[in-house]
Coordinates of C-alpha atoms and ligand atoms in Angstrom, one line a residue:
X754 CA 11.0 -20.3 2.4
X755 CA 8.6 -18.8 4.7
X756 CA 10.4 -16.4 5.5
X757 CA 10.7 -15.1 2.0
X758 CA 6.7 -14.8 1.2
X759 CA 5.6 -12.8 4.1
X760 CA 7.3 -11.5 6.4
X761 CA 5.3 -10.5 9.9
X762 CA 7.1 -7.1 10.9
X763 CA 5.7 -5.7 14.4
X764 CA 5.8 -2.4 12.5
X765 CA 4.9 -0.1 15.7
X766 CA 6.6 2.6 13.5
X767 CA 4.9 3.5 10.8
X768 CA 2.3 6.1 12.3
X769 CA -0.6 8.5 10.1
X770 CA 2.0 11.4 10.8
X771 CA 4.6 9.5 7.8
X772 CA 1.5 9.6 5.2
X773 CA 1.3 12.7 3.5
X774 CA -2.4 14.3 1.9
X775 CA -4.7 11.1 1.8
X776 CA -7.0 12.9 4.2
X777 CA -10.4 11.3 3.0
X778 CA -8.3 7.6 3.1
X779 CA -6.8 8.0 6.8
X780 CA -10.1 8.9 7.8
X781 CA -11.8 5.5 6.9
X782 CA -8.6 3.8 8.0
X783 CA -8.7 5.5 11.4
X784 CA -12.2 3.4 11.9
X785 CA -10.1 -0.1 11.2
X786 CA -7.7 1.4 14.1
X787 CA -10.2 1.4 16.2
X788 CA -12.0 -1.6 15.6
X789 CA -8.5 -2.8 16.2
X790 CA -7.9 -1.4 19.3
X791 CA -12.0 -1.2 20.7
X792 CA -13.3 -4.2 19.4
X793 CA -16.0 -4.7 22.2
X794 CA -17.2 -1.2 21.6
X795 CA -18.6 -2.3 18.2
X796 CA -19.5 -5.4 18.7
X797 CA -21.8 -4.5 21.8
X798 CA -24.9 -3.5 19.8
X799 CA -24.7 -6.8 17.8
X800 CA -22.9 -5.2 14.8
X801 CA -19.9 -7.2 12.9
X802 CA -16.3 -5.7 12.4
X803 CA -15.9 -6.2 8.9
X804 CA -13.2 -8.7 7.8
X805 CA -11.6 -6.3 4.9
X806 CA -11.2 -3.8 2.7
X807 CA -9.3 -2.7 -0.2
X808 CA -7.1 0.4 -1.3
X809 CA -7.4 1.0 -4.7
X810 CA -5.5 3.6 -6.8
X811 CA -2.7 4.1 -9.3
X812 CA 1.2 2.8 -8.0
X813 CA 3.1 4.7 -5.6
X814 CA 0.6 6.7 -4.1
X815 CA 1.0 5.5 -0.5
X816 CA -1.2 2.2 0.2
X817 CA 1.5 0.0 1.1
X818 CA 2.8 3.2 3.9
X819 CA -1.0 3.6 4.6
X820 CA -1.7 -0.4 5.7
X821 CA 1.4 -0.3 7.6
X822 CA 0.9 3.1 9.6
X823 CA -2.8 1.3 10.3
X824 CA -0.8 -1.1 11.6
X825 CA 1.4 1.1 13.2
X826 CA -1.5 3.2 14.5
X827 CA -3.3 0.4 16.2
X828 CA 0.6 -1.3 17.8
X829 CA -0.7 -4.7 16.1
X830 CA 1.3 -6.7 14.3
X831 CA 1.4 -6.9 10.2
X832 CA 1.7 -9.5 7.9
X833 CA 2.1 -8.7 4.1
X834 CA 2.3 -10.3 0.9
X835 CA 2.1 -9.7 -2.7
X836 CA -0.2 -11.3 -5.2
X837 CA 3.1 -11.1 -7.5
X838 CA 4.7 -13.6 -5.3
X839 CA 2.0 -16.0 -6.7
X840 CA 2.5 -16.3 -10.2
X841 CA 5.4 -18.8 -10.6
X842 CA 4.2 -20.6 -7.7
X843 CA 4.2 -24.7 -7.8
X844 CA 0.1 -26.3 -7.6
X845 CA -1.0 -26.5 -4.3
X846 CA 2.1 -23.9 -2.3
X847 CA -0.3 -20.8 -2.9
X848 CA -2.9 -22.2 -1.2
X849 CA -1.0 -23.1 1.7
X850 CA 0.7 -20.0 2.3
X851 CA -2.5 -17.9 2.5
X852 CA -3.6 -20.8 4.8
X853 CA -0.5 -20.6 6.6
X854 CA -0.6 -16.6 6.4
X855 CA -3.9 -16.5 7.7
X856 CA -2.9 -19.2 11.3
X857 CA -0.2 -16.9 11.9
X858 CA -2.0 -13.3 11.5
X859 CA -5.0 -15.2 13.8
X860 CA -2.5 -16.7 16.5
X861 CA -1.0 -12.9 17.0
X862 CA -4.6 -11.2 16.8
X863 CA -5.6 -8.6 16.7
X864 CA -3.5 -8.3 13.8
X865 CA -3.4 -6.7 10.0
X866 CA -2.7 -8.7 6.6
X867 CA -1.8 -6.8 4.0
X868 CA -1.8 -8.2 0.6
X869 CA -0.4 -5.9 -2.2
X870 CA -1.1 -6.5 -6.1
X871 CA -4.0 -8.9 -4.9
X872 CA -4.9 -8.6 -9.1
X873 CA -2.5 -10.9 -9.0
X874 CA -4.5 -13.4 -7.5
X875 CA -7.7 -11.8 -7.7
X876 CA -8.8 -11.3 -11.5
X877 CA -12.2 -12.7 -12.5
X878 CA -11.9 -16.4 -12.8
X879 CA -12.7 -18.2 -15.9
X880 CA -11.5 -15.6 -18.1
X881 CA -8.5 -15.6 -20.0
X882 CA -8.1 -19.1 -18.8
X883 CA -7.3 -20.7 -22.6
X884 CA -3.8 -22.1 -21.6
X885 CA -5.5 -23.7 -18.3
X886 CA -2.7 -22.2 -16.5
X887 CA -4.8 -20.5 -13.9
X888 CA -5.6 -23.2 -12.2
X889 CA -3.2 -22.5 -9.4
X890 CA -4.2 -18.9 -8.9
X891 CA -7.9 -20.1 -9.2
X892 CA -6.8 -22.6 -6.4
X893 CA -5.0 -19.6 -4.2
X894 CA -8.3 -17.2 -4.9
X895 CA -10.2 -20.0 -3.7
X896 CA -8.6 -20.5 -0.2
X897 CA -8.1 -16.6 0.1
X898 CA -12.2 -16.4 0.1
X899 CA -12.1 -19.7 2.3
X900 CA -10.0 -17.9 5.0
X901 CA -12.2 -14.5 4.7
X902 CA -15.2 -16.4 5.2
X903 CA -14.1 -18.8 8.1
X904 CA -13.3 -15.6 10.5
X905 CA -15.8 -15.6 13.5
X906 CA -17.0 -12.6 14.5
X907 CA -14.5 -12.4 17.4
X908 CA -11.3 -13.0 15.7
X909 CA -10.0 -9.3 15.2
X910 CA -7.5 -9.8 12.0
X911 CA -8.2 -6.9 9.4
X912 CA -7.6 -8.3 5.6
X913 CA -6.3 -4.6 3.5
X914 CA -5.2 -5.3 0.0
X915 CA -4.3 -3.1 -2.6
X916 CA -4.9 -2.8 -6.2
X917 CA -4.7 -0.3 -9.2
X918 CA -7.1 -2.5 -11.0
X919 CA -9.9 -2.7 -9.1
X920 CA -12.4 -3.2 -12.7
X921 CA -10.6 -6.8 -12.9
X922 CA -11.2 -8.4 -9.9
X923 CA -13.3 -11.0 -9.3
X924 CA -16.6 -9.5 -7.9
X925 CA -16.5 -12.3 -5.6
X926 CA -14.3 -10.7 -3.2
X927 CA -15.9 -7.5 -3.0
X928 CA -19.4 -9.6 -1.6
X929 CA -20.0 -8.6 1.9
X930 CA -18.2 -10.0 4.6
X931 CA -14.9 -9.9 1.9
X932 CA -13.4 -6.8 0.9
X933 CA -16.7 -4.7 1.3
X934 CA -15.1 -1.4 1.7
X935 CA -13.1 0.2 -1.1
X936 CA -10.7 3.3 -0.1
X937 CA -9.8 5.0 -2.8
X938 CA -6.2 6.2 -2.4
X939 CA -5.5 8.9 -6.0
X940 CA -3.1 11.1 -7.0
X941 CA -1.7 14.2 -4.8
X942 CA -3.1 17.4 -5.7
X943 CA -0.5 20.8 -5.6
X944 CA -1.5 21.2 -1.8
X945 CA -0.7 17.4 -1.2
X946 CA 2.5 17.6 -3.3
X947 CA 3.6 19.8 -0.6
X948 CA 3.2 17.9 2.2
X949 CA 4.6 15.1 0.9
X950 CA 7.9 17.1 0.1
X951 CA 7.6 18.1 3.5
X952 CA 7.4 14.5 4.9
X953 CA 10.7 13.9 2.6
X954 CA 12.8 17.1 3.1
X955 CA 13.1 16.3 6.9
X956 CA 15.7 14.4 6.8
X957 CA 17.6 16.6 4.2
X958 CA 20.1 19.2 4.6
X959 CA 18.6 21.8 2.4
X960 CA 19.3 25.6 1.7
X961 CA 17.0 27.5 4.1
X962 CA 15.1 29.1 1.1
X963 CA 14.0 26.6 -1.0
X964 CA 10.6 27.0 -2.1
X965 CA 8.3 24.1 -1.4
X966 CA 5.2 25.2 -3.2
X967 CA 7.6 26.1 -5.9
X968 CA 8.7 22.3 -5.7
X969 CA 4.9 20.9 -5.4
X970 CA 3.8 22.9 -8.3
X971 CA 7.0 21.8 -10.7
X972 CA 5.8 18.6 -10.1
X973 CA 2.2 17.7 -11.6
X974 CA 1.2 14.0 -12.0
X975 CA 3.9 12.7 -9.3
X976 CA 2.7 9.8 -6.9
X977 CA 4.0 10.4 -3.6
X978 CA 6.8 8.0 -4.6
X979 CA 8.0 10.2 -7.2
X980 CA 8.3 12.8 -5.3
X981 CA 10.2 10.8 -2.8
X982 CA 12.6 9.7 -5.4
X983 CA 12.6 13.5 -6.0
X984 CA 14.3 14.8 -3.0
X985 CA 16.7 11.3 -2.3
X986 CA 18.1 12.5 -5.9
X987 CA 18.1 15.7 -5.1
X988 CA 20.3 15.2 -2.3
X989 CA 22.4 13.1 -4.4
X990 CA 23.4 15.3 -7.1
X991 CA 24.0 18.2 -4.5
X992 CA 26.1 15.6 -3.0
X993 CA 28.4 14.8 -6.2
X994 CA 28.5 18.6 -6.3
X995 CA 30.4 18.7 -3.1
X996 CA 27.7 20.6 -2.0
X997 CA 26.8 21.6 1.7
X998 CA 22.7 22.1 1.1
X999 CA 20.6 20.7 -1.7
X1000 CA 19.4 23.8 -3.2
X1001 CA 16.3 25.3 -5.8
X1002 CA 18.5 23.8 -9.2
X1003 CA 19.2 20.1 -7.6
X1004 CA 15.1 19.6 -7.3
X1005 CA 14.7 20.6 -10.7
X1006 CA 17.9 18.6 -12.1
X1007 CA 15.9 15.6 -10.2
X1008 CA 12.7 16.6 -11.5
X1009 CA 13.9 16.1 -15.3
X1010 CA 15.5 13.1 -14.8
X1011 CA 12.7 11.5 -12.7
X1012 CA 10.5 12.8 -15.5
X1013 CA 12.7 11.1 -18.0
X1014 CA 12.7 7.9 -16.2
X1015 CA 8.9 8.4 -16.3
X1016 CA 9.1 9.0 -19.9
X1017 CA 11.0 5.4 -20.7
X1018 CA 9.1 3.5 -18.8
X1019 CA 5.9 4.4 -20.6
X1020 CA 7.9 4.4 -24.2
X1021 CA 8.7 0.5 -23.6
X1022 CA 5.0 -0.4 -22.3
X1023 CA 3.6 0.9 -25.4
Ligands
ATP948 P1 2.3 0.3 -5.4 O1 0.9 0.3 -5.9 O2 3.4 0.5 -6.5 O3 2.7 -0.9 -4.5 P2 1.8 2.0 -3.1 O4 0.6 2.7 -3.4 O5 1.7 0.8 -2.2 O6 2.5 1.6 -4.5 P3 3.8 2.8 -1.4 O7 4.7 1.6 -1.6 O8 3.1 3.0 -0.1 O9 2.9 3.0 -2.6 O10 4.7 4.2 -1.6 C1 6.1 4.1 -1.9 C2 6.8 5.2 -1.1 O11 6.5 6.5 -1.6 C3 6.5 5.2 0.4 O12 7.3 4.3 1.1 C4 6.8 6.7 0.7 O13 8.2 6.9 0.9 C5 6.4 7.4 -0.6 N1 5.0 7.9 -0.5 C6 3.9 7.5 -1.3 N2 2.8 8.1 -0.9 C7 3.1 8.9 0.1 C8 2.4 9.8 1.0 N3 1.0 10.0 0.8 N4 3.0 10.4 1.9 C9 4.3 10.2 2.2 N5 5.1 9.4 1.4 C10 4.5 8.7 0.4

């Protein structure tokens, strides 16, 4: 159903203040607010609000929360899908849902679509294509640029979509008046790490000393999802402890496990 592809949540309350480090990125999102919010202010001099741009960096790091506190920032409704969704899809449905996605996001402008794992949809076209079974995502590609390029001037819906594979796309989409902007969205640094466990400690019950640079320097190579899967499990084991606080050694019990779980996933990709 519809319903199931995209889903259009007003999502007022996702605001910069929930997205941790990313300085450089929420300052070139904090332009699409505005264009958001102050269209006629840009558009006075003649100049054209570009139609899209595109977060690119490894998974978890916070471009899903970004295009949602954009969303949040500028009180404008967001509609999201993922390229993913795509892949099984019948000939002829995934061109109609972007079409459809697109009539919505403009009836309820000014507006954000966010489209996540848009490599999904997005790769270079006529590569790879031996089995002929791209045609469908060729065909969804197609009427993604279609709707990109059919935006007036005036229409006010921002296009952000996210990739970790930005070399693959089809350089199509990165023309201008597509996804002209890249925002590059990496991994935290230590003084990043921090913040992040300080966006995620707040709602825990933790032992008044714990260390938080202690915790953002155990942590090397975490995306800011890890590190929120660090503190919920955290909590958790302190919890099966019958514990009152989560304290120094439940962080570092979560650590190693999230680092094993790390450690499996990459044994069965390679
Ligand atoms: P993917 O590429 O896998 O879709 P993503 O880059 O879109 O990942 P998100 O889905 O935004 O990552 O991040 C997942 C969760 O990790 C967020 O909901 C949030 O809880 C946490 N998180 C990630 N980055 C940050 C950050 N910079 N600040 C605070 N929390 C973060």
């Amino acid at each position: 159903s519809k319903a199931k592809l995209f889903d259009e949540k007003s999502d007022t309350k996702t605001s910069f203040k929930d997205v941790a480090g990313l300085e450089g990125a929420k300052e070139e999102v904090q332009e699409i607010v505005d264009f958001l919010k102050f269209p006629e202010k840009y558009t006075a001099l003649g100049g054209k609000i570009p139609k899209g741009a595109l977060l690119v960096g490894p998974p978890g790091t916070g471009k899903t929360l970004l295009a949602k506190a954009v969303a949040g920032e500028a009180q404008v409704p967001f509609f999201s899908l993922s390229g993913s969704d795509f892949v099984e899809m019948f000939v002829g449905v995934g061109a109609s849902r972007v079409r459809d996605l697109f009539k919505q996001a403009k009836e309820k402008s000014p507006s954000i679509i966010f489209i996540d794992e848009i490599d999904a949809i997005g790769r270079a076209r006529g590569k790879n294509n031996m089995s002929g079974s791209n045609d469908e995502r060729e065909n969804t590609l197609n009427q993604l640029l279609t709707e990109m390029d059919g935006f007036g001037t005036n229409t006010n819906v921002i296009v952000l979509a996210a990739t970790n594979r930005a070399d693959v796309l089809d350089s199509a989409l990165m023309r201008a008046g597509r996804f002209d902007r890249q925002i590059y969205v990496d991994l935290p640094d230590v003084r990043e790490r921090k913040e992040i466990f300080e966006v995620h400690l707040r709602p825990l019950k933790k032992e008044e000393t714990l260390d938080i640079d202690f915790l953002a320097k155990q942590t090397p190579g975490f995306s800011g999802a890890d590190i929120a899967n660090v503190c919920n499990e955290a909590a958790l084991i302190a919890a099966r402890k019958g514990k009152k606080a989560v304290n120094k050694q439940d962080f570092l019990d979560a650590v190693d496990r999230i680092i094993g779980g790390l450690e499996k996933k990459n044994k069965i990709i390679t």
